[in-house]
Short mmCIF file of C-alpha atoms and ligand atoms in Angstrom, two decimals:
data_model
loop_
_atom_site.label_atom_id
_atom_site.label_comp_id
_atom_site.label_asym_id
_atom_site.label_seq_id
_atom_site.Cartn_x
_atom_site.Cartn_y
_atom_site.Cartn_z
CA MET A 131 16.53 4.99 68.42
CA PRO A 132 16.63 7.26 71.51
CA ARG A 133 18.67 10.35 70.91
CA ARG A 134 21.40 9.67 73.49
CA GLU A 135 21.89 6.15 72.21
CA PHE A 136 22.01 7.45 68.67
CA LEU A 137 24.62 10.06 69.53
CA ARG A 138 26.78 7.49 71.31
CA ALA A 139 26.50 5.18 68.33
CA LEU A 140 27.44 7.99 66.02
CA ALA A 141 30.41 8.98 68.13
CA THR A 142 31.80 5.50 68.55
CA ALA A 143 30.90 3.92 65.24
CA GLY A 144 31.19 6.79 62.82
CA ALA A 145 29.52 6.68 59.46
CA GLY A 146 31.20 3.51 58.20
CA GLY A 147 30.29 1.55 61.30
CA LEU A 148 26.68 2.57 61.30
CA ALA A 149 25.56 -0.85 60.08
CA ALA A 150 26.79 -2.43 63.28
CA THR A 151 24.52 -0.23 65.35
CA LEU A 152 21.38 -1.23 63.49
CA ALA A 153 19.46 -4.45 63.45
CA TRP A 154 20.09 -5.19 59.82
CA THR A 155 17.96 -7.54 57.86
CA PRO A 156 19.68 -8.93 54.75
CA ALA A 157 17.29 -6.96 52.55
CA ARG A 158 18.18 -3.74 54.33
CA ALA A 159 21.87 -4.42 54.03
CA ARG A 160 21.53 -4.97 50.31
CA ALA A 161 19.59 -1.75 49.96
CA ALA A 162 22.20 0.17 51.90
CA ASP A 163 24.99 -1.25 49.78
CA TYR A 164 23.17 -0.15 46.69
CA VAL A 165 23.22 3.50 47.73
CA ALA A 166 26.26 5.09 46.20
CA SER A 167 25.48 8.76 46.40
CA PHE A 168 22.87 11.48 46.83
CA PRO A 169 22.25 12.43 43.21
CA ASP A 170 19.69 15.15 43.99
CA GLY A 171 21.81 16.82 46.65
CA ILE A 172 20.31 17.92 49.95
CA LYS A 173 17.95 20.72 50.96
CA CYS A 174 16.79 22.46 54.08
CA GLY A 175 13.43 24.22 54.03
CA ASP A 176 10.80 26.22 55.90
CA PRO A 177 12.90 27.49 58.83
CA GLY A 178 10.97 27.80 62.10
CA PRO A 179 12.17 28.95 65.52
CA ARG A 180 12.77 25.36 66.71
CA GLY A 181 13.82 23.60 63.55
CA ALA A 182 13.45 23.14 59.83
CA ILE A 183 12.79 20.42 57.29
CA ILE A 184 15.76 18.59 55.79
CA TRP A 185 15.48 16.57 52.61
CA THR A 186 17.38 14.24 50.33
CA ARG A 187 16.81 11.31 48.01
CA VAL A 188 18.65 8.00 47.94
CA PRO A 189 18.26 5.84 44.88
CA GLY A 190 17.46 2.28 45.85
CA PRO A 191 16.02 -0.87 44.39
CA ALA A 192 12.45 -0.42 43.24
CA ASP A 193 11.20 -3.57 44.92
CA GLY A 194 9.71 -2.00 48.01
CA VAL A 195 12.86 -2.28 50.09
CA GLU A 196 13.34 0.53 52.57
CA VAL A 197 16.70 2.26 52.67
CA PRO A 198 17.68 3.43 56.17
CA VAL A 199 19.22 6.88 56.11
CA LEU A 200 21.05 8.42 59.04
CA TRP A 201 20.57 12.14 59.47
CA SER A 202 22.40 14.39 61.86
CA VAL A 203 22.38 18.08 62.75
CA ALA A 204 25.43 19.68 64.33
CA GLU A 205 26.43 23.03 65.71
CA ASP A 206 29.65 23.10 63.72
CA ALA A 207 30.59 22.68 60.07
CA ALA A 208 32.88 19.76 60.95
CA MET A 209 29.84 17.89 62.33
CA GLU A 210 31.63 17.23 65.63
CA HIS A 211 28.99 18.63 67.98
CA VAL A 212 25.91 16.74 66.85
CA VAL A 213 22.75 17.94 68.62
CA ARG A 214 20.02 16.07 66.77
CA GLY A 215 19.86 12.97 64.64
CA GLY A 216 18.01 9.82 63.78
CA ILE A 217 17.23 7.22 61.20
CA ALA A 218 14.79 7.97 58.43
CA ARG A 219 13.55 5.48 55.86
CA ALA A 220 13.55 6.11 52.15
CA ARG A 221 10.77 4.07 50.58
CA ALA A 222 10.49 3.11 46.97
CA ASP A 223 6.81 4.05 46.83
CA GLY A 224 7.73 7.52 48.02
CA GLY A 225 10.33 7.99 45.30
CA HIS A 226 13.11 7.17 47.78
CA HIS A 227 13.04 10.59 49.29
CA VAL A 228 13.79 11.38 52.91
CA LYS A 229 12.12 14.33 54.59
CA VAL A 230 12.71 15.00 58.27
CA ALA A 231 11.12 17.74 60.36
CA VAL A 232 14.00 18.55 62.70
CA ARG A 233 12.82 19.88 66.06
CA GLY A 234 14.40 20.95 69.34
CA LEU A 235 16.95 23.41 67.96
CA ALA A 236 17.68 26.89 69.30
CA PRO A 237 16.11 29.86 67.53
CA ASP A 238 17.91 32.30 65.27
CA ARG A 239 21.09 30.44 64.44
CA TRP A 240 22.82 28.41 61.80
CA TYR A 241 23.38 24.66 62.07
CA TYR A 242 24.88 22.05 59.77
CA TYR A 243 23.38 18.77 58.63
CA ARG A 244 24.29 15.63 56.74
CA PHE A 245 22.76 12.38 55.56
CA GLU A 246 24.47 8.99 55.48
CA ALA A 247 23.30 5.81 53.81
CA GLY A 248 25.43 2.71 53.87
CA ALA A 249 29.00 3.84 53.32
CA ALA A 250 27.98 7.02 51.54
CA ALA A 251 27.75 10.44 53.13
CA SER A 252 26.12 13.48 51.62
CA VAL A 253 27.76 16.86 51.52
CA ILE A 254 27.25 18.96 54.63
CA GLY A 255 24.49 21.50 54.33
CA ARG A 256 23.51 24.57 56.30
CA LEU A 257 20.30 24.78 58.31
CA ARG A 258 18.84 28.03 59.61
CA THR A 259 16.33 28.49 62.40
CA ALA A 260 14.06 31.54 62.54
CA PRO A 261 14.17 33.97 65.46
CA SER A 262 11.79 33.23 68.33
CA PRO A 263 8.28 34.65 67.81
CA GLY A 264 8.54 37.31 70.51
CA SER A 265 11.99 38.60 69.58
CA VAL A 266 12.68 41.74 67.57
CA PRO A 267 15.50 40.90 65.14
CA ASP A 268 17.35 43.91 63.77
CA ARG A 269 17.55 42.43 60.30
CA LEU A 270 16.37 39.83 57.82
CA ARG A 271 18.06 39.33 54.48
CA TYR A 272 16.57 36.95 51.95
CA ALA A 273 16.63 36.34 48.23
CA PHE A 274 13.72 35.60 45.96
CA ALA A 275 13.84 33.97 42.56
CA SER A 276 11.87 32.01 40.00
CA CYS A 277 12.15 30.25 36.65
CA GLN A 278 15.29 28.14 36.31
CA GLN A 279 14.83 26.57 32.89
CA ARG A 280 17.66 24.24 31.82
CA ASN A 281 18.89 25.62 28.53
CA ALA A 282 21.92 27.41 27.12
CA SER A 283 22.18 29.54 30.29
CA TYR A 284 24.49 28.56 33.13
CA TYR A 285 23.11 28.32 36.65
CA VAL A 286 25.21 31.31 37.68
CA ALA A 287 22.30 33.07 39.42
CA GLN A 288 22.04 30.02 41.67
CA ARG A 289 25.76 30.25 42.49
CA ALA A 290 25.44 33.98 43.16
CA ILE A 291 22.53 33.46 45.58
CA ALA A 292 24.60 30.89 47.47
CA HIS A 293 27.24 33.58 48.01
CA ASP A 294 24.93 36.51 48.78
CA ASP A 295 24.75 35.97 52.54
CA VAL A 296 20.99 35.48 52.77
CA ASP A 297 18.95 33.83 55.53
CA PHE A 298 16.85 31.91 53.03
CA LEU A 299 15.79 31.76 49.40
CA LEU A 300 12.13 32.31 48.62
CA HIS A 301 11.51 30.36 45.41
CA LEU A 302 8.31 31.41 43.67
CA GLY A 303 8.01 28.51 41.28
CA ASP A 304 9.19 27.14 37.98
CA TYR A 305 11.86 25.34 39.99
CA ILE A 306 11.48 22.81 37.19
CA TYR A 307 9.84 22.94 33.78
CA VAL A 308 8.06 19.80 32.64
CA SER A 309 7.08 18.85 29.12
CA ASP A 310 3.50 19.97 28.43
CA GLY A 311 2.85 16.96 26.20
CA GLY A 312 5.28 14.43 27.67
CA THR A 313 5.13 14.74 31.45
CA LEU A 314 1.95 13.03 32.55
CA THR A 315 2.52 10.33 35.16
CA LEU A 316 4.16 10.46 38.57
CA ASP A 317 7.23 8.75 37.13
CA ASP A 318 7.40 11.37 34.37
CA TYR A 319 7.33 14.17 36.93
CA ARG A 320 9.97 12.43 39.07
CA ARG A 321 12.23 12.12 36.03
CA ASP A 322 11.97 15.87 35.39
CA TRP A 323 12.66 16.81 39.00
CA ARG A 324 15.79 14.65 38.97
CA ARG A 325 16.99 16.10 35.71
CA PHE A 326 16.86 19.61 37.17
CA HIS A 327 18.43 18.48 40.44
CA SER A 328 21.44 17.04 38.63
CA ASN A 329 22.91 20.52 38.09
CA PRO A 330 25.92 20.92 40.45
CA LEU A 331 25.45 24.68 40.88
CA LEU A 332 21.85 24.11 41.98
CA GLN A 333 23.05 21.46 44.44
CA GLU A 334 25.58 23.90 45.85
CA LEU A 335 22.83 26.46 46.40
CA GLN A 336 20.47 23.88 47.91
CA ALA A 337 23.09 22.83 50.45
CA ALA A 338 24.11 26.37 51.33
CA VAL A 339 20.81 28.23 51.66
CA PRO A 340 17.48 27.22 53.26
CA LEU A 341 14.62 27.16 50.81
CA VAL A 342 11.07 28.44 51.14
CA ALA A 343 9.21 27.25 48.08
CA VAL A 344 5.85 27.43 46.35
CA TRP A 345 4.92 26.13 42.93
CA ASP A 346 3.94 27.97 39.76
CA ASP A 347 2.91 26.31 36.51
CA GLY A 348 6.33 24.89 35.56
CA GLU A 349 5.85 22.16 38.17
CA PHE A 350 2.53 21.13 36.53
CA TYR A 351 2.30 22.25 32.86
CA ASN A 352 1.97 25.62 31.17
CA GLY A 353 -1.00 27.69 32.31
CA VAL A 354 -2.30 25.28 34.95
CA ASP A 355 -5.48 26.17 36.86
CA ARG A 356 -8.07 24.37 39.00
CA THR A 357 -9.77 22.80 35.96
CA GLY A 358 -6.80 20.60 35.00
CA PRO A 359 -6.98 16.79 34.73
CA PRO A 360 -7.19 15.63 38.38
CA GLU A 361 -4.86 12.64 38.01
CA ARG A 362 -2.15 14.68 36.34
CA LEU A 363 -2.45 17.46 38.92
CA ALA A 364 -2.19 14.88 41.70
CA ALA A 365 0.93 13.35 40.13
CA ALA A 366 2.56 16.78 39.82
CA ARG A 367 1.72 17.63 43.44
CA SER A 368 3.09 14.30 44.68
CA ALA A 369 6.34 14.86 42.79
CA PHE A 370 6.63 18.37 44.26
CA PHE A 371 6.24 17.09 47.81
CA GLU A 372 8.63 14.21 47.14
CA HIS A 373 11.32 16.61 45.98
CA MET A 374 10.85 19.74 48.06
CA PRO A 375 11.45 20.39 51.78
CA VAL A 376 7.81 21.37 52.24
CA ARG A 377 5.48 19.58 54.62
CA ARG A 378 2.67 17.75 52.86
CA ARG A 379 -0.70 18.36 54.47
CA ARG A 380 -3.70 16.12 54.00
CA ASP A 381 -5.33 18.61 51.62
CA ASP A 382 -2.07 19.37 49.74
CA ARG A 383 -2.37 23.00 50.79
CA ILE A 384 0.90 24.91 50.28
CA TYR A 385 -0.29 28.40 51.16
CA ARG A 386 1.17 29.07 54.58
CA ARG A 387 2.87 31.66 56.78
CA PHE A 388 6.00 31.95 58.85
CA ARG A 389 7.43 34.61 61.13
CA TRP A 390 10.79 36.23 61.53
CA GLY A 391 10.24 37.32 65.12
CA ARG A 392 8.25 40.53 65.28
CA LEU A 393 10.18 42.01 62.37
CA ALA A 394 8.42 40.28 59.51
CA GLU A 395 5.86 37.67 58.67
CA MET A 396 5.78 35.99 55.29
CA PHE A 397 2.62 34.73 53.63
CA LEU A 398 3.12 32.28 50.80
CA LEU A 399 0.36 32.03 48.23
CA ASP A 400 -0.83 29.28 45.93
CA THR A 401 -2.11 31.25 42.93
CA ARG A 402 -2.56 28.15 40.75
CA SER A 403 -4.54 25.38 42.45
CA TYR A 404 -7.80 27.23 43.01
CA ARG A 405 -7.78 29.76 40.20
CA ASP A 406 -10.28 30.27 37.42
CA PRO A 407 -8.84 29.78 33.93
CA GLU A 408 -6.92 32.69 32.49
CA VAL A 409 -8.56 35.28 30.24
CA PRO A 410 -7.49 34.53 26.66
CA ALA A 411 -5.57 37.12 24.66
CA ASN A 412 -7.12 38.78 21.67
CA THR A 413 -4.54 41.28 20.54
CA ASN A 414 -1.03 40.81 19.30
CA ILE A 415 1.03 44.00 19.47
CA ALA A 416 3.52 44.13 16.61
CA GLY A 417 4.04 40.40 16.88
CA LEU A 418 5.88 40.95 20.15
CA ILE A 419 3.37 40.83 22.96
CA ASP A 420 -0.01 39.14 23.36
CA GLY A 421 -2.57 41.55 24.73
CA GLN A 422 -5.97 41.37 26.38
CA ASP A 423 -8.20 44.19 25.16
CA SER A 424 -10.58 45.13 27.96
CA ALA A 425 -13.03 46.68 25.46
CA LEU A 426 -13.61 43.37 23.68
CA PRO A 427 -14.64 39.86 24.63
CA PRO A 428 -12.93 37.86 26.06
CA GLY A 429 -10.63 40.61 27.45
CA GLU A 430 -13.51 42.28 29.30
CA GLN A 431 -13.71 39.18 31.56
CA MET A 432 -10.69 40.55 33.43
CA PHE A 433 -13.06 42.79 35.38
CA ALA A 434 -15.75 40.17 36.04
CA PRO A 435 -16.68 40.03 39.73
CA GLY A 436 -16.16 36.69 41.42
CA ARG A 437 -13.20 35.62 39.31
CA THR A 438 -10.50 34.27 41.60
CA THR A 439 -6.86 33.27 41.62
CA LEU A 440 -6.78 32.46 45.35
CA GLY A 441 -10.06 30.65 45.86
CA VAL A 442 -12.47 31.72 48.61
CA ARG A 443 -10.73 29.94 51.48
CA GLN A 444 -7.25 31.22 50.73
CA LYS A 445 -8.51 34.74 50.13
CA HIS A 446 -10.19 34.90 53.54
CA TRP A 447 -7.10 33.41 55.16
CA LEU A 448 -4.86 36.04 53.53
CA LYS A 449 -7.07 39.02 54.33
CA ASP A 450 -7.42 37.90 57.92
CA ALA A 451 -3.73 37.12 58.38
CA LEU A 452 -2.53 40.39 56.87
CA ARG A 453 -4.86 42.35 59.14
CA ARG A 454 -4.02 40.50 62.36
CA THR A 455 -0.30 39.93 62.21
CA ALA A 456 1.80 41.75 64.80
CA ALA A 457 4.85 41.78 62.54
CA SER A 458 6.19 45.10 61.27
CA TRP A 459 6.53 43.93 57.66
CA ARG A 460 3.96 41.78 55.85
CA LEU A 461 5.72 39.98 53.01
CA VAL A 462 3.64 38.06 50.50
CA GLY A 463 5.06 35.51 48.06
CA SER A 464 2.95 35.35 44.89
CA SER A 465 4.04 33.07 42.09
CA TYR A 466 3.02 35.69 39.53
CA ASN A 467 3.01 39.48 39.42
CA VAL A 468 0.31 41.36 41.29
CA ASN A 469 0.80 44.73 39.57
CA PRO A 470 -1.37 45.98 36.74
CA TRP A 471 0.51 45.73 33.46
CA LYS A 472 -0.89 47.46 30.39
CA ILE A 473 0.54 48.05 26.95
CA VAL A 474 -2.11 50.61 26.02
CA ASP A 475 -3.87 52.78 28.61
CA ARG A 476 -7.44 53.90 27.90
CA ASP A 477 -8.19 55.22 31.38
CA THR A 478 -6.18 58.36 32.12
CA PRO A 479 -7.30 61.18 34.45
CA GLU A 480 -8.03 63.37 31.38
CA LEU A 481 -10.13 60.72 29.60
CA ARG A 482 -11.98 59.90 32.80
CA ALA A 483 -12.79 63.57 33.42
CA ASP A 484 -14.20 63.89 29.89
CA ASP A 485 -16.27 60.72 29.82
CA PRO A 486 -18.14 59.57 32.92
CA LEU A 487 -19.08 56.32 31.15
CA LEU A 488 -15.47 55.42 30.41
CA GLN A 489 -14.55 51.81 31.22
CA ARG A 490 -12.59 52.00 34.47
CA ASN A 491 -9.02 50.69 34.16
CA GLY A 492 -9.62 50.01 30.47
CA GLY A 493 -6.82 49.30 28.05
CA ILE A 494 -4.83 46.54 26.44
CA TYR A 495 -3.08 44.42 29.05
CA VAL A 496 -0.01 42.23 28.72
CA SER A 497 -1.37 38.70 28.55
CA ASN A 498 0.64 36.70 31.05
CA GLU A 499 -2.06 34.92 33.07
CA ALA A 500 -1.34 36.84 36.28
CA TRP A 501 -3.39 38.97 38.71
CA ASP A 502 -4.68 41.26 35.91
CA ASP A 503 -7.03 38.38 35.04
CA TYR A 504 -8.60 38.69 38.50
CA GLN A 505 -9.00 42.44 38.90
CA ALA A 506 -12.01 42.41 41.22
CA GLU A 507 -10.23 40.09 43.65
CA ARG A 508 -7.07 42.22 43.57
CA ARG A 509 -9.06 45.37 44.23
CA GLU A 510 -10.94 43.72 47.11
CA LEU A 511 -7.63 42.75 48.69
CA LEU A 512 -6.09 46.22 48.32
CA GLU A 513 -9.25 47.98 49.55
CA HIS A 514 -9.19 45.68 52.57
CA LEU A 515 -5.65 46.84 53.40
CA ILE A 516 -6.70 50.49 53.14
CA ALA A 517 -9.89 49.97 55.15
CA TYR A 518 -8.02 48.40 58.07
CA GLY A 519 -4.97 50.64 57.87
CA VAL A 520 -2.68 47.69 57.13
CA ARG A 521 0.72 49.06 56.08
CA ASN A 522 4.04 47.59 55.04
CA VAL A 523 2.61 44.94 52.71
CA VAL A 524 5.22 43.94 50.14
CA PHE A 525 4.58 41.31 47.49
CA ASN A 526 7.45 39.29 46.03
CA SER A 527 6.52 37.75 42.69
CA GLY A 528 7.91 35.65 39.86
CA HIS A 529 6.81 33.99 36.61
CA THR A 530 7.17 36.93 34.20
CA HIS A 531 10.89 36.52 33.38
CA ILE A 532 10.81 40.33 33.52
CA TYR A 533 11.76 42.58 36.44
CA LEU A 534 8.93 44.86 37.63
CA ALA A 535 8.53 47.23 40.59
CA SER A 536 5.15 48.74 41.39
CA GLU A 537 3.10 50.63 43.90
CA LEU A 538 -0.33 49.05 44.21
CA GLN A 539 -3.49 51.19 44.40
CA PRO A 540 -7.05 49.82 44.51
CA ASP A 541 -7.87 52.06 41.53
CA PHE A 542 -4.54 52.42 39.75
CA ASP A 543 -5.87 54.86 37.17
CA ASP A 544 -7.02 57.32 39.84
CA PRO A 545 -4.08 59.47 40.95
CA VAL A 546 -5.56 60.01 44.43
CA SER A 547 -6.22 56.31 45.06
CA PRO A 548 -3.92 55.49 48.00
CA VAL A 549 -0.97 53.14 47.70
CA ALA A 550 -2.01 50.03 49.62
CA ALA A 551 1.00 47.76 49.00
CA PHE A 552 4.07 47.19 46.84
CA ASP A 553 4.96 44.50 44.33
CA PHE A 554 8.43 43.44 43.22
CA THR A 555 8.68 40.85 40.47
CA THR A 556 11.99 39.15 39.85
CA GLY A 557 13.40 38.32 36.42
CA SER A 558 14.08 34.70 35.54
CA GLN A 559 17.12 32.84 36.87
CA THR A 560 18.03 31.70 33.35
CA ALA A 561 17.53 33.43 29.99
CA ASP A 562 14.38 31.72 28.75
CA PRO A 563 14.42 32.75 25.98
CA ASP A 564 17.36 35.13 25.53
CA PRO A 565 15.50 38.48 25.24
CA ARG A 566 18.06 39.65 22.66
CA THR A 567 16.76 37.01 20.26
CA ILE A 568 13.31 38.68 20.47
CA ALA A 569 14.44 42.22 19.71
CA PRO A 570 17.63 44.28 19.75
CA GLU A 571 18.53 45.89 23.04
CA ASP A 572 17.46 49.41 22.06
CA VAL A 573 14.06 48.14 20.92
CA LEU A 574 13.63 46.44 24.30
CA HIS A 575 14.46 49.71 26.05
CA LEU A 576 11.90 51.45 23.85
CA ALA A 577 9.31 48.86 24.88
CA GLU A 578 10.20 49.49 28.54
CA GLN A 579 9.42 53.18 28.02
CA VAL A 580 6.07 52.34 26.37
CA MET A 581 5.19 50.19 29.39
CA LEU A 582 6.18 52.88 31.90
CA ASP A 583 4.03 55.41 30.00
CA ALA A 584 1.03 53.05 29.81
CA ASN A 585 1.27 52.28 33.54
CA THR A 586 1.72 55.73 35.03
CA PRO A 587 2.34 56.31 37.87
CA TYR A 588 2.19 52.94 39.63
CA LEU A 589 4.78 51.05 37.56
CA ARG A 590 8.06 52.42 38.84
CA HIS A 591 10.51 50.18 37.01
CA VAL A 592 10.58 47.54 34.28
CA ASP A 593 13.63 45.66 32.98
CA LEU A 594 12.97 43.54 29.89
CA LEU A 595 16.60 42.63 29.34
CA ASN A 596 18.18 41.17 32.44
CA GLN A 597 18.11 37.87 34.31
CA GLY A 598 18.96 37.10 37.91
CA TYR A 599 17.15 37.30 41.22
CA ALA A 600 16.34 39.79 43.98
CA VAL A 601 17.62 40.37 47.50
CA VAL A 602 15.56 41.97 50.25
CA ASP A 603 17.02 43.60 53.37
CA VAL A 604 14.45 44.18 56.10
CA THR A 605 15.03 46.23 59.25
CA PRO A 606 12.55 47.84 61.65
CA GLU A 607 13.12 51.16 59.86
CA GLU A 608 13.03 50.22 56.17
CA LEU A 609 12.84 47.55 53.50
CA VAL A 610 15.31 47.60 50.60
CA VAL A 611 14.95 45.45 47.47
CA GLN A 612 17.84 44.96 45.07
CA PHE A 613 17.46 43.50 41.59
CA ARG A 614 20.62 41.39 41.24
CA VAL A 615 21.40 40.70 37.57
CA LEU A 616 24.06 38.78 35.66
CA ASP A 617 24.92 37.44 32.21
CA THR A 618 23.73 33.86 32.37
CA PHE A 619 25.71 32.96 29.25
CA ASP A 620 28.97 33.74 31.07
CA PRO A 621 30.00 30.76 33.22
CA ASP A 622 31.99 33.10 35.49
CA ALA A 623 29.32 35.79 35.81
CA GLU A 624 28.97 37.61 39.10
CA ALA A 625 25.81 39.40 40.17
CA ARG A 626 25.54 43.16 40.29
CA THR A 627 22.74 45.37 41.58
CA ALA A 628 20.93 46.97 38.63
CA ALA A 629 18.20 48.69 40.64
CA ARG A 630 17.53 49.41 44.29
CA PHE A 631 14.18 50.27 45.91
CA ARG A 632 13.67 51.63 49.42
CA ILE A 633 10.42 51.69 51.40
CA LEU A 634 10.32 53.35 54.81
CA ASN A 635 8.31 51.77 57.62
CA GLY A 636 4.76 53.06 57.14
CA GLY A 637 5.67 54.58 53.78
CA ARG A 638 3.21 54.98 50.90
CA THR A 639 5.86 55.28 48.20
CA MET A 640 9.17 53.74 47.17
CA ASP A 641 12.46 55.40 46.31
CA VAL A 642 13.93 54.08 43.07
CA GLU A 643 17.64 54.11 42.36
CA LEU A 644 18.96 52.76 39.05
CA LEU A 645 22.62 51.76 38.95
CA PRO A 646 24.69 51.76 35.78
FE1 FE2 B 48 8.94 30.65 34.18
#
């Protein structure tokens, strides 16, 4: 339907009279009648300067009948000044989802959007466009988060993000958790997505804040890598694209980039699809933490050249993009932590001075299937940044359920190795598990001190106790990260800033401020 005709129809007919404006077949009318609500809520994703992707799902009969869904984008929250709209079709073979790439909007502003199907209207959501590519915005404020297991925790972090005045939420994966043994087929994955979507606090967040999402392993099964069963991986990917406002490309590639004018460019990584299998653990420290001992097989594989988490194509893309971008800040979303994370350090400046044959970067590492398993690739990336003088590279990471802040050096056990980038890892959105069931609070604080000592000087902060998310404020002068924490067992919890980190434009170090 041409846009002008659509707008006139919308104005004169309203939502209830939409049927009269369409050439209804009886089958379509039945399908429309069947739609009672939007049980997964609505989402807006991947803001660009001219538009964004909007998404919803309308349950319909599973007999191949298409459900027509009206979408509209307005300048005002009352949806009176509609500027874009159309009819999308929810198809049973696509899981009845609707995904529309809205185009033709003005850059750098908020809009509102809504879906209607039959007599039912969705809630009104907020849509954000990015600033135009040549502009120099004075600020960007976004949140990043990961790991929203459904358990005894309330989704209070999700509510807090919705009220934290951010331009978008970067979600680094584990948006859902499937059953390792019980989620196998596409229908299984769809069922799990819908179960997570049914949370009203998540729906409130989804409607309020644009989403920029990548997957981790929760969307597939624990520990997923490139060697997984192809049919299961394909089912998990299909379910992700059916339920997320992310464009599906022919090759299912989700690593991608987007700009916030000349202030920042964000590079989103897929650490899972192309990666070699993790290095197994071989040490268990006091029954608390699995470790990988670099002096023993299989732990020594961590240093093997050629091991990859990005795959060759993505690695070249990332190195090239980070070097060429004209943006002041280069933000990288990595589903899991980039920083080195040891429990026992066997490569200190003193030991290295005494023993020229010492294993470089040796020690016992926390086994959490992250970038430590791909040390040669990480070093190559960081050396590349140093070689080309690429500054202001800040990773945002998830997966650990533990807050971490680090400076990244190509050789992190050499005190004069330059800081090439920074890595901030957010804690989990829900307590999964409640850390206090693992050890008393003072023991956890003791463990934090052990980790800081074993990862001197690059690990600047670790928080084993708290849950929440992070907020990043970016200006031309500086980048400030706040770790926003809350008690997820308190249904009325409000977020507070537990730690704040400041990096100056061009800076090679971060200021750390801990708040009581
Ligand atoms: Fe997780």
